[in-house]
Structure formats: structure tokens, C-alpha cells
């Protein structure tokens, strides 16, 4: 029964957040709306990034061989249409860095081998041995098991491609649209930087050392699924063998974008959804191990990918979103109860909750709700109750209770009895004190 209620509560929260998200959307189909916004836009120095994006994308489209000309022109035309229509522009314009990263990754295969740098085969394993005292990635691959294969496959072969969309969906549902734009920007530019480094500094991954040793590599070699070949055998498919065999980035070991993406997801979720911190960092830790266990990255690749991601996150994070209160504020049209997470005053101001540090008996300050005492006594109307048994008002009250009369608020003093004290006399058991107290003598 409890599980069913919790499940219904989750679906209710998601439904409320989805309806609130739809209400925040710009549902206009008129390109004039976008053009008017463009005319009213005040250009700043940071807008130069779009000039760089346009130049880089133009280069990739020029060298792109598949699809051939003129069919490849359909891609930028479609992109421009999506940017002009308001209902699609609100999603595709912030996602521009992500699409440029994907375009760079795909089109890197068309860069002529004559202008590409020489592939480094021995540098990464040598650096790993020098920095860490051993080839850590090689040690982690010496023992394999189907259970370990599945544990490594889930984050590396599934989570890496799905978690970014999950993060974007949750940010759209439960956080301000500005944070969604931040996610698309920092995630896209981090991965774009990683791809450019891999193109300019190509390095062979551990599976190359396992198959070919330290013999020189060339760009005509096919990629390998590494340890994911065991997953293909387990699932009776050739999915990963085909995907890595046709990969446009065969020698993109350094830095590890799997590690970089997992680190970015963990940092983002931990900052904007702090209640999920422990789960996302466990996921990131498993993925770090999986990259080496599946022979796709050396430890130095993982470390540099994580460091690069951390640098991008804190450089892109605005000052006004660094506090917990600002980072966890729900959208304006979504009440806090719908998020399923109600922040206490201690979390808002980044203070330690004394109730968790010490029990109530230790003198910790409590909220008013902690003093809500339930009583089994019968509720009594004390608005005009006489404190003296035997008076007329006291007897009337007792008779009213026996007859099943109305009952008042539990244990609550009436302000009206204090205000109207002058109108009541000793016969009602009321004797207001006037003047000063005098010392009584026995």
C-alpha cells in the first residue's frame, strides 16, 4: 500500500511539473516573434561565441562528404528553420553547443590524414606508469566476469547516451529555464573542447595496446569495442562492434569524454538537486572504473576528463546561482510541494540542522511543529469557561458537554476572554487583578 501511494505521488508530481513546464513554453509559430526579439537584443561580448560556432560549423559542412552536396545543405536549412520558429527555437537555440559538438565528432572523419597529427601510441601508458607507479587500466582488465561486464556496460554503454537527456528533462520540469540553458551550454562546450583536443592530440586507447602492442597506428585502422565485445556476445548482437568499428574518432582516448560527461552530470545534479548527490557520484565512480575495465581509457584520460569538466562547470556557473537557495528554487509557476523536496530554513541558509546533530533532550532548537502535542482529553470550549467550579458558567458548561454541545479548539486560550474581562464579575469566577499586589499576612 505504501509503495502504491509513493508511486502515485511521484506520478502526480511529474504530472504537475509537466503541466507547469508546458504553461511556461512559448507556443508561437510566427517567425516574426523571433525576428522582433533579435532586433531588440542588446549585443554583448559573449555573443561572439556564436560567430565562432558559425565559422566552425561552416568548416565541418564544407569538408563533409556524407551526405554529399547538395543534400548536406538540408541540415543547415533545417537548423535555421528550427531557430526561427519560436516553439522550437526555445529548445534548439540553447542546445546549439551540443549540436556543434556532435557535428564536430561526426565530421572529424573527413579531415584529411595528410594534415592530421601522428597518433601517439606509447605516451599515455608511459605517463600512467610514471604518474601512478603502474599501468592501472591494465591491472583492472586482468580479471573479468559477466556480472562485472554488465555493471560496467550499464553506465558506459547505456547511461552515457541517455543520462544527459534525463538531466535536461528534470531541469526543464523542476528548475528555471535559465538553468536549462546553462546545462546545454556547459555540457556542449565541454564536449566540443574534448573533441577538438582529440583531433589535435590523437592517442591510442588501451584496447589498441592489447591488440597491436606499441606498433605505430594509422588513421585507416578500424576501432574496436574493447570489453563491450563481451556484451555483444552476451546479448547475441553486434551492436557495439559495428558502432566502434565505424567510429569517426578511433584515436580519441585523451581526454575521456565518458568521464567528463559523468562528472558534469554529477556536478550539475549535486548542485541543483542536492538530495540526489550521493546517487550521481556513485554513478560517476562506477563509470570511471568502467572506462578502464572495458579497455577504452587509461587512468590519466579519466582524471583529465573529470578535471576539464570540473573547470568548465565552475567557470560557467553564474555567481547568483552558486548558493543553495538560488540553485534549488523551483520555476515561478511550480509550487515547492510539487517538486517533492521542501527545503528547511537550515538548507536555505547553508546551516547545519541542530536537530540532526543532537536529540531534542540535548537542548537543540526545534520548529513549532515539534511542539505539536496530541492529547486524548476531550475537547472543551474554553472561550468563556469559568476557572472556579461551582459557579453558574461552570455548571452551564458541564451541562452543555453532557448534552453533546459544540466543542471548541483544543488547549487554546481565548483572547476574547481577556479583552472582555471588565464585563465579567466574580459570580462567573472572574476576578481581574487591579492595582498592585500587597504582602499577605497569615
CSV table of C-alpha atoms in Angstrom, one decimal:
chain,number,residue,atom,x,y,z
A,1,UNK,CA,0.0,0.0,0.0
A,2,UNK,CA,2.8,2.4,0.9
A,3,UNK,CA,4.7,1.6,-2.3
A,4,UNK,CA,1.5,2.3,-4.3
A,5,UNK,CA,1.0,5.7,-2.6
A,6,UNK,CA,4.6,6.7,-3.2
A,7,UNK,CA,4.3,5.7,-6.9
A,8,UNK,CA,1.1,7.7,-7.3
A,9,UNK,CA,2.8,10.6,-5.6
A,10,UNK,CA,5.7,10.5,-8.0
A,11,UNK,CA,3.4,10.4,-11.0
A,12,UNK,CA,1.3,13.3,-9.6
A,13,UNK,CA,4.5,15.4,-9.0
A,14,UNK,CA,5.7,14.7,-12.5
A,15,UNK,CA,2.3,15.5,-14.0
A,16,UNK,CA,2.1,18.8,-12.2
A,17,UNK,CA,5.7,19.7,-13.2
A,18,UNK,CA,5.0,18.7,-16.8
A,19,UNK,CA,1.8,20.9,-17.0
A,20,UNK,CA,3.7,23.8,-15.4
A,21,UNK,CA,6.5,23.3,-18.0
A,22,UNK,CA,4.1,23.3,-20.9
A,23,UNK,CA,2.5,26.5,-19.5
A,24,UNK,CA,5.9,28.2,-19.5
A,25,UNK,CA,6.6,27.4,-23.1
A,26,UNK,CA,6.3,29.8,-25.9
A,27,UNK,CA,3.9,28.1,-28.3
A,28,UNK,CA,4.0,30.7,-31.0
A,29,UNK,CA,4.7,29.5,-34.6
A,30,UNK,CA,5.3,33.0,-36.0
A,31,UNK,CA,8.9,33.7,-37.1
A,32,UNK,CA,8.1,37.5,-36.6
A,33,UNK,CA,8.3,36.9,-32.9
A,34,UNK,CA,11.9,35.6,-33.1
A,35,UNK,CA,12.9,38.4,-35.5
A,36,UNK,CA,11.5,41.0,-33.2
A,37,UNK,CA,13.5,39.5,-30.3
A,38,UNK,CA,16.6,39.6,-32.4
A,39,UNK,CA,16.1,43.3,-33.3
A,40,UNK,CA,15.5,44.2,-29.6
A,41,UNK,CA,18.5,42.2,-28.4
A,42,UNK,CA,21.4,44.2,-27.0
A,43,UNK,CA,24.6,42.6,-28.1
A,44,UNK,CA,27.3,41.8,-25.6
A,45,UNK,CA,30.9,40.5,-25.8
A,46,UNK,CA,29.8,36.9,-25.0
A,47,UNK,CA,27.7,36.9,-28.3
A,48,UNK,CA,31.0,36.4,-30.1
A,49,UNK,CA,30.7,32.7,-29.3
A,50,UNK,CA,28.1,32.4,-32.0
A,51,UNK,CA,30.5,33.8,-34.5
A,52,UNK,CA,33.0,31.1,-33.6
A,53,UNK,CA,30.2,28.5,-33.7
A,54,UNK,CA,29.2,29.6,-37.2
A,55,UNK,CA,32.7,29.5,-38.5
A,56,UNK,CA,33.4,26.1,-37.1
A,57,UNK,CA,30.2,24.6,-38.4
A,58,UNK,CA,30.8,26.1,-41.8
A,59,UNK,CA,34.2,24.3,-41.9
A,60,UNK,CA,32.6,21.0,-41.0
A,61,UNK,CA,29.9,21.3,-43.6
A,62,UNK,CA,32.4,22.2,-46.3
A,63,UNK,CA,34.6,19.1,-45.7
A,64,UNK,CA,31.6,16.8,-45.1
A,65,UNK,CA,31.4,14.1,-47.7
A,66,UNK,CA,28.4,12.2,-46.5
A,67,UNK,CA,25.7,13.2,-47.2
A,68,UNK,CA,27.1,14.6,-50.4
A,69,UNK,CA,26.3,18.0,-51.9
A,70,UNK,CA,23.6,19.3,-52.3
A,71,UNK,CA,21.8,17.0,-49.8
A,72,UNK,CA,24.0,18.1,-47.0
A,73,UNK,CA,22.6,21.7,-47.4
A,74,UNK,CA,19.4,20.3,-45.9
A,75,UNK,CA,21.0,20.2,-42.5
A,76,UNK,CA,21.8,23.9,-42.0
A,77,UNK,CA,18.5,24.9,-43.7
A,78,UNK,CA,16.5,22.7,-41.2
A,79,UNK,CA,18.6,24.2,-38.4
A,80,UNK,CA,17.8,27.8,-39.4
A,81,UNK,CA,14.1,27.0,-39.6
A,82,UNK,CA,14.1,25.4,-36.1
A,83,UNK,CA,15.9,28.6,-34.8
A,84,UNK,CA,13.4,30.9,-36.4
A,85,UNK,CA,10.1,29.3,-35.2
A,86,UNK,CA,9.6,30.3,-31.5
A,87,UNK,CA,8.2,27.0,-30.3
A,88,UNK,CA,11.3,25.1,-31.4
A,89,UNK,CA,13.8,27.9,-31.0
A,90,UNK,CA,13.4,27.9,-27.3
A,91,UNK,CA,14.9,24.4,-27.2
A,92,UNK,CA,17.2,24.3,-30.2
A,93,UNK,CA,19.0,27.6,-29.8
A,94,UNK,CA,20.3,26.8,-26.2
A,95,UNK,CA,21.3,23.4,-27.5
A,96,UNK,CA,23.5,24.8,-30.2
A,97,UNK,CA,26.7,23.9,-28.4
A,98,UNK,CA,25.6,20.3,-28.1
A,99,UNK,CA,24.8,20.1,-31.8
A,100,UNK,CA,28.1,21.7,-32.8
A,101,UNK,CA,29.9,19.1,-30.6
A,102,UNK,CA,28.0,16.3,-32.4
A,103,UNK,CA,28.8,17.8,-35.8
A,104,UNK,CA,32.5,18.1,-34.9
A,105,UNK,CA,32.6,14.5,-33.7
A,106,UNK,CA,30.9,13.2,-36.9
A,107,UNK,CA,32.8,15.3,-39.4
A,108,UNK,CA,36.2,14.7,-37.9
A,109,UNK,CA,36.4,11.5,-40.1
A,110,UNK,CA,36.6,13.7,-43.2
A,111,UNK,CA,39.7,15.6,-42.1
A,112,UNK,CA,42.5,14.5,-44.5
A,113,UNK,CA,45.0,12.1,-43.0
A,114,UNK,CA,47.8,14.2,-44.6
A,115,UNK,CA,47.1,17.2,-42.2
A,116,UNK,CA,46.4,15.1,-39.1
A,117,UNK,CA,48.9,14.8,-36.4
A,118,UNK,CA,50.7,11.5,-35.8
A,119,UNK,CA,48.9,9.1,-33.5
A,120,UNK,CA,50.6,8.7,-30.1
A,121,UNK,CA,50.7,5.0,-29.1
A,122,UNK,CA,53.1,4.9,-26.1
A,123,UNK,CA,52.7,8.3,-24.5
A,124,UNK,CA,49.6,7.5,-22.4
A,125,UNK,CA,50.7,4.2,-20.9
A,126,UNK,CA,54.1,5.7,-20.2
A,127,UNK,CA,52.6,8.7,-18.4
A,128,UNK,CA,50.3,6.4,-16.4
A,129,UNK,CA,53.2,4.3,-15.2
A,130,UNK,CA,55.3,7.3,-14.3
A,131,UNK,CA,52.5,9.2,-12.5
A,132,UNK,CA,50.8,6.3,-10.8
A,133,UNK,CA,53.5,3.8,-10.5
A,134,UNK,CA,51.8,1.1,-12.6
A,135,UNK,CA,49.5,0.7,-15.6
A,136,UNK,CA,46.3,0.9,-13.6
A,137,UNK,CA,44.0,0.3,-16.6
A,138,UNK,CA,45.9,-2.8,-17.5
A,139,UNK,CA,45.6,-4.1,-13.9
A,140,UNK,CA,41.8,-3.6,-13.9
A,141,UNK,CA,41.3,-5.6,-17.0
A,142,UNK,CA,43.1,-8.8,-15.9
A,143,UNK,CA,40.0,-10.2,-14.2
A,144,UNK,CA,36.7,-10.2,-16.0
A,145,UNK,CA,33.3,-11.7,-15.1
A,146,UNK,CA,29.9,-11.5,-16.8
A,147,UNK,CA,28.5,-9.7,-13.8
A,148,UNK,CA,31.2,-7.1,-13.9
A,149,UNK,CA,30.7,-6.8,-17.6
A,150,UNK,CA,27.0,-5.9,-17.1
A,151,UNK,CA,27.8,-3.4,-14.2
A,152,UNK,CA,30.4,-1.7,-16.5
A,153,UNK,CA,28.1,-1.7,-19.5
A,154,UNK,CA,25.1,0.0,-17.9
A,155,UNK,CA,26.8,3.4,-17.3
A,156,UNK,CA,29.3,3.2,-20.1
A,157,UNK,CA,27.2,1.8,-22.9
A,158,UNK,CA,23.7,3.0,-21.9
A,159,UNK,CA,23.9,5.8,-19.3
A,160,UNK,CA,26.4,7.8,-21.2
A,161,UNK,CA,23.9,8.2,-24.1
A,162,UNK,CA,20.7,8.6,-22.0
A,163,UNK,CA,21.6,10.4,-18.8
A,164,UNK,CA,22.2,13.8,-20.5
A,165,UNK,CA,18.6,13.8,-21.7
A,166,UNK,CA,17.3,12.8,-18.3
A,167,UNK,CA,19.2,15.7,-16.7
A,168,UNK,CA,17.8,18.1,-19.3
A,169,UNK,CA,14.3,16.8,-18.7
A,170,UNK,CA,14.4,17.1,-14.9
A,171,UNK,CA,15.9,20.6,-15.2
A,172,UNK,CA,13.1,21.7,-17.6
A,173,UNK,CA,10.5,20.2,-15.2
A,174,UNK,CA,11.7,21.4,-11.8
A,175,UNK,CA,14.1,24.4,-12.4
A,176,UNK,CA,14.1,27.7,-14.1
A,177,UNK,CA,14.6,27.8,-17.9
A,178,UNK,CA,17.9,29.7,-17.3
A,179,UNK,CA,19.3,26.6,-15.7
A,180,UNK,CA,18.3,24.5,-18.6
A,181,UNK,CA,20.2,26.9,-20.9
A,182,UNK,CA,23.2,26.7,-18.6
A,183,UNK,CA,23.1,22.8,-18.8
A,184,UNK,CA,23.0,22.8,-22.6
A,185,UNK,CA,25.8,25.4,-22.9
A,186,UNK,CA,28.3,23.9,-20.4
A,187,UNK,CA,27.7,20.3,-21.4
A,188,UNK,CA,28.0,21.1,-25.1
A,189,UNK,CA,31.1,23.3,-24.9
A,190,UNK,CA,32.9,20.9,-22.6
A,191,UNK,CA,32.4,18.0,-25.0
A,192,UNK,CA,33.3,20.2,-28.0
A,193,UNK,CA,36.6,21.1,-26.4
A,194,UNK,CA,37.3,17.5,-25.7
A,195,UNK,CA,36.6,16.5,-29.3
A,196,UNK,CA,39.0,19.3,-30.6
A,197,UNK,CA,41.7,18.1,-28.2
A,198,UNK,CA,41.2,14.5,-29.5
A,199,UNK,CA,41.6,15.7,-33.1
A,200,UNK,CA,44.7,17.8,-32.4
A,201,UNK,CA,46.3,15.3,-30.0
A,202,UNK,CA,45.2,11.7,-31.1
A,203,UNK,CA,46.1,8.9,-28.7
A,204,UNK,CA,45.6,5.2,-28.9
A,205,UNK,CA,43.3,3.6,-26.2
A,206,UNK,CA,44.2,0.6,-24.1
A,207,UNK,CA,42.5,-1.9,-26.5
A,208,UNK,CA,45.0,-0.9,-29.2
A,209,UNK,CA,47.9,-1.8,-26.9
A,210,UNK,CA,46.1,-5.2,-26.2
A,211,UNK,CA,45.6,-6.0,-29.9
A,212,UNK,CA,48.6,-4.3,-31.6
A,213,UNK,CA,51.1,-3.7,-28.9
A,214,UNK,CA,53.1,-0.5,-29.4
A,215,UNK,CA,53.3,-0.7,-33.2
A,216,UNK,CA,52.6,2.6,-35.0
A,217,UNK,CA,49.0,3.4,-35.7
A,218,UNK,CA,47.4,4.9,-38.8
A,219,UNK,CA,44.1,6.5,-39.5
A,220,UNK,CA,43.0,3.7,-41.7
A,221,UNK,CA,42.6,1.3,-38.8
A,222,UNK,CA,39.1,0.4,-37.6
A,223,UNK,CA,38.0,0.9,-34.0
A,224,UNK,CA,37.4,-1.8,-31.5
A,225,UNK,CA,34.6,-2.3,-28.9
A,226,UNK,CA,37.1,-3.5,-26.4
A,227,UNK,CA,35.4,-5.1,-23.4
A,228,UNK,CA,32.0,-4.3,-24.9
A,229,UNK,CA,32.5,-7.2,-27.3
A,230,UNK,CA,31.7,-9.4,-24.3
A,231,UNK,CA,28.3,-7.6,-24.1
A,232,UNK,CA,27.7,-8.2,-27.8
A,233,UNK,CA,28.4,-11.9,-27.1
A,234,UNK,CA,26.1,-11.9,-24.1
A,235,UNK,CA,23.3,-10.2,-25.9
A,236,UNK,CA,23.9,-12.1,-29.2
A,237,UNK,CA,24.2,-8.9,-31.1
A,238,UNK,CA,27.0,-6.9,-33.0
A,239,UNK,CA,25.7,-3.5,-31.9
A,240,UNK,CA,28.9,-2.3,-30.2
A,241,UNK,CA,31.2,-4.0,-32.6
A,242,UNK,CA,29.6,-2.2,-35.5
A,243,UNK,CA,29.4,1.2,-33.7
A,244,UNK,CA,33.0,1.3,-32.6
A,245,UNK,CA,34.2,-0.3,-35.8
A,246,UNK,CA,32.7,2.7,-37.7
A,247,UNK,CA,33.6,5.3,-35.2
A,248,UNK,CA,34.8,8.6,-36.6
A,249,UNK,CA,37.1,9.1,-33.6
A,250,UNK,CA,39.2,5.9,-33.3
A,251,UNK,CA,42.1,7.5,-31.5
A,252,UNK,CA,40.2,9.7,-29.1
A,253,UNK,CA,41.4,8.3,-25.8
A,254,UNK,CA,42.5,11.6,-24.3
A,255,UNK,CA,40.7,13.1,-22.6
A,256,UNK,CA,37.9,10.7,-21.7
A,257,UNK,CA,34.6,12.3,-22.6
A,258,UNK,CA,32.8,9.5,-20.8
A,259,UNK,CA,34.4,10.6,-17.6
A,260,UNK,CA,33.9,14.3,-18.5
A,261,UNK,CA,30.2,13.8,-19.2
A,262,UNK,CA,29.7,11.8,-16.0
A,263,UNK,CA,31.5,14.4,-13.9
A,264,UNK,CA,29.4,17.2,-15.4
A,265,UNK,CA,26.2,15.3,-14.8
A,266,UNK,CA,27.2,14.6,-11.2
A,267,UNK,CA,28.3,18.2,-10.5
A,268,UNK,CA,25.1,19.6,-12.1
A,269,UNK,CA,22.7,17.3,-10.3
A,270,UNK,CA,24.6,17.6,-6.9
A,271,UNK,CA,24.3,21.4,-7.2
A,272,UNK,CA,20.8,21.9,-8.4
A,273,UNK,CA,19.2,18.7,-6.9
A,274,UNK,CA,21.3,18.2,-3.7
A,275,UNK,CA,19.1,15.5,-2.4
A,276,UNK,CA,20.4,13.3,-5.3
A,277,UNK,CA,24.1,13.9,-4.7
A,278,UNK,CA,25.2,10.6,-3.3
A,279,UNK,CA,23.5,8.7,-6.1
A,280,UNK,CA,25.0,10.6,-9.0
A,281,UNK,CA,28.5,10.4,-7.5
A,282,UNK,CA,28.2,6.6,-7.1
A,283,UNK,CA,27.2,6.5,-10.8
A,284,UNK,CA,30.2,8.6,-11.8
A,285,UNK,CA,32.6,6.5,-9.8
A,286,UNK,CA,31.3,3.3,-11.4
A,287,UNK,CA,31.7,4.9,-14.8
A,288,UNK,CA,35.3,5.9,-14.1
A,289,UNK,CA,36.1,2.3,-13.3
A,290,UNK,CA,34.1,1.0,-16.4
A,291,UNK,CA,36.1,3.2,-18.8
A,292,UNK,CA,39.3,1.3,-17.8
A,293,UNK,CA,37.8,-2.1,-17.2
A,294,UNK,CA,36.4,-2.1,-20.7
A,295,UNK,CA,39.9,-1.1,-22.1
A,296,UNK,CA,38.7,2.2,-23.6
A,297,UNK,CA,40.7,4.7,-21.4
A,298,UNK,CA,43.8,5.0,-19.3
A,299,UNK,CA,43.5,6.4,-15.8
A,300,UNK,CA,45.1,9.6,-16.9
A,301,UNK,CA,42.4,10.0,-19.5
A,302,UNK,CA,39.8,9.7,-16.8
A,303,UNK,CA,41.5,12.2,-14.5
A,304,UNK,CA,42.0,14.8,-17.2
A,305,UNK,CA,38.4,14.4,-18.5
A,306,UNK,CA,37.0,14.9,-14.9
A,307,UNK,CA,39.3,17.9,-14.3
A,308,UNK,CA,38.3,19.5,-17.6
A,309,UNK,CA,34.6,19.0,-16.8
A,310,UNK,CA,35.0,20.5,-13.3
A,311,UNK,CA,36.8,23.5,-14.7
A,312,UNK,CA,34.0,24.1,-17.2
A,313,UNK,CA,31.3,23.8,-14.6
A,314,UNK,CA,32.6,26.4,-12.2
A,315,UNK,CA,33.7,28.8,-15.0
A,316,UNK,CA,30.2,28.7,-16.5
A,317,UNK,CA,28.3,28.8,-13.2
A,318,UNK,CA,26.9,32.3,-12.6
A,319,UNK,CA,27.6,33.9,-9.2
A,320,UNK,CA,23.9,34.3,-8.5
A,321,UNK,CA,23.3,30.6,-8.8
A,322,UNK,CA,26.2,29.4,-6.6
A,323,UNK,CA,24.1,29.5,-3.4
A,324,UNK,CA,21.9,26.5,-2.5
A,325,UNK,CA,18.8,28.7,-2.2
A,326,UNK,CA,19.1,30.1,-5.7
A,327,UNK,CA,20.1,26.8,-7.2
A,328,UNK,CA,17.1,24.9,-5.8
A,329,UNK,CA,14.4,27.4,-6.4
A,330,UNK,CA,11.6,25.9,-8.5
A,331,UNK,CA,10.1,27.7,-11.5
A,332,UNK,CA,7.7,30.6,-10.8
A,333,UNK,CA,4.6,28.7,-11.7
A,334,UNK,CA,5.5,25.5,-9.9
A,335,UNK,CA,4.9,25.4,-6.1
A,336,UNK,CA,7.5,23.9,-3.9
A,337,UNK,CA,5.4,21.0,-2.8
A,338,UNK,CA,5.2,19.7,-6.4
A,339,UNK,CA,8.9,19.3,-6.5
A,340,UNK,CA,8.8,16.6,-3.8
A,341,UNK,CA,11.5,18.3,-1.9
A,342,UNK,CA,10.8,21.0,0.7
A,343,UNK,CA,13.9,22.8,1.8
A,344,UNK,CA,14.2,23.7,5.5
A,345,UNK,CA,15.4,27.1,6.7
A,346,UNK,CA,18.8,25.5,7.6
A,347,UNK,CA,19.3,24.2,4.0
A,348,UNK,CA,18.3,27.6,2.5
A,349,UNK,CA,21.0,29.4,4.5
A,350,UNK,CA,23.6,26.6,4.3
A,351,UNK,CA,23.5,25.9,8.0
A,352,UNK,CA,23.7,22.6,9.9
A,353,UNK,CA,20.4,21.4,11.2
A,354,UNK,CA,20.8,21.2,15.1
A,355,UNK,CA,18.0,18.6,15.2
A,356,UNK,CA,20.2,16.2,13.3
A,357,UNK,CA,23.3,17.0,15.4
A,358,UNK,CA,21.6,16.5,18.7
A,359,UNK,CA,18.4,15.0,20.1
A,360,UNK,CA,15.7,17.3,21.5
A,361,UNK,CA,16.7,16.5,25.0
A,362,UNK,CA,20.1,18.0,24.4
A,363,UNK,CA,18.7,21.4,24.0
A,364,UNK,CA,18.6,21.7,20.2
A,365,UNK,CA,16.3,24.4,18.8
A,366,UNK,CA,13.1,22.9,17.4
A,367,UNK,CA,10.5,24.1,15.0
A,368,UNK,CA,7.0,24.9,16.1
A,369,UNK,CA,5.8,21.6,14.7
A,370,UNK,CA,8.0,19.7,17.1
A,371,UNK,CA,5.9,21.1,20.0
A,372,UNK,CA,2.6,19.8,18.5
A,373,UNK,CA,1.4,17.6,21.4
A,374,UNK,CA,-1.6,15.3,20.8
A,375,UNK,CA,-3.9,14.8,23.7
A,376,UNK,CA,-6.5,12.1,24.4
A,377,UNK,CA,-8.6,14.5,26.5
A,378,UNK,CA,-12.0,15.6,25.3
A,379,UNK,CA,-12.0,18.9,23.5
A,380,UNK,CA,-13.6,21.6,25.6
A,381,UNK,CA,-14.9,25.0,24.7
A,382,UNK,CA,-12.8,27.3,27.0
A,383,UNK,CA,-13.8,30.6,25.4
A,384,UNK,CA,-15.8,31.7,28.5
A,385,UNK,CA,-15.0,28.8,30.7
A,386,UNK,CA,-15.0,29.6,34.4
A,387,UNK,CA,-11.9,28.7,36.3
A,388,UNK,CA,-13.9,28.2,39.5
A,389,UNK,CA,-16.0,25.1,39.9
A,390,UNK,CA,-19.5,25.7,41.3
A,391,UNK,CA,-20.1,29.0,39.5
A,392,UNK,CA,-23.0,29.4,37.1
A,393,UNK,CA,-20.9,29.4,34.0
A,394,UNK,CA,-19.0,26.3,35.1
A,395,UNK,CA,-22.3,24.4,35.7
A,396,UNK,CA,-23.7,25.5,32.3
A,397,UNK,CA,-20.6,24.3,30.6
A,398,UNK,CA,-20.8,20.9,32.2
A,399,UNK,CA,-24.4,20.6,31.2
A,400,UNK,CA,-23.6,21.6,27.7
A,401,UNK,CA,-20.9,18.9,27.4
A,402,UNK,CA,-23.3,16.2,28.7
A,403,UNK,CA,-25.9,17.2,26.2
A,404,UNK,CA,-23.4,16.9,23.3
A,405,UNK,CA,-23.0,20.6,22.6
A,406,UNK,CA,-20.3,22.1,20.4
A,407,UNK,CA,-16.7,21.7,21.3
A,408,UNK,CA,-14.0,24.3,20.8
A,409,UNK,CA,-10.3,24.3,20.0
A,410,UNK,CA,-8.1,22.1,22.0
A,411,UNK,CA,-6.0,23.8,24.7
A,412,UNK,CA,-6.3,27.3,23.3
A,413,UNK,CA,-6.8,30.3,25.5
A,414,UNK,CA,-9.4,32.8,24.3
A,415,UNK,CA,-8.2,36.4,23.6
A,416,UNK,CA,-11.8,37.4,23.8
A,417,UNK,CA,-12.0,36.4,27.5
A,418,UNK,CA,-9.0,38.7,28.2
A,419,UNK,CA,-10.4,41.6,26.2
A,420,UNK,CA,-13.9,41.4,27.8
A,421,UNK,CA,-12.7,40.8,31.3
A,422,UNK,CA,-14.2,44.1,32.6
A,423,UNK,CA,-17.7,42.9,31.7
A,424,UNK,CA,-17.5,39.8,33.9
A,425,UNK,CA,-17.8,39.5,37.6
A,426,UNK,CA,-16.9,37.2,40.5
A,427,UNK,CA,-20.2,35.3,40.0
A,428,UNK,CA,-18.7,33.9,36.8
A,429,UNK,CA,-15.5,33.0,38.6
A,430,UNK,CA,-13.7,36.0,37.1
A,431,UNK,CA,-11.7,38.3,39.3
A,432,UNK,CA,-9.3,40.6,37.4
A,433,UNK,CA,-6.4,41.9,39.4
A,434,UNK,CA,-6.2,45.7,39.6
A,435,UNK,CA,-3.6,47.8,41.2
A,436,UNK,CA,-0.6,46.3,42.8
A,437,UNK,CA,-0.1,43.2,44.9
A,438,UNK,CA,0.2,43.6,48.7
A,439,UNK,CA,2.1,41.4,51.0
A,440,UNK,CA,-0.3,39.0,52.7
A,441,UNK,CA,0.0,38.1,56.3
A,442,UNK,CA,-1.1,34.9,57.9
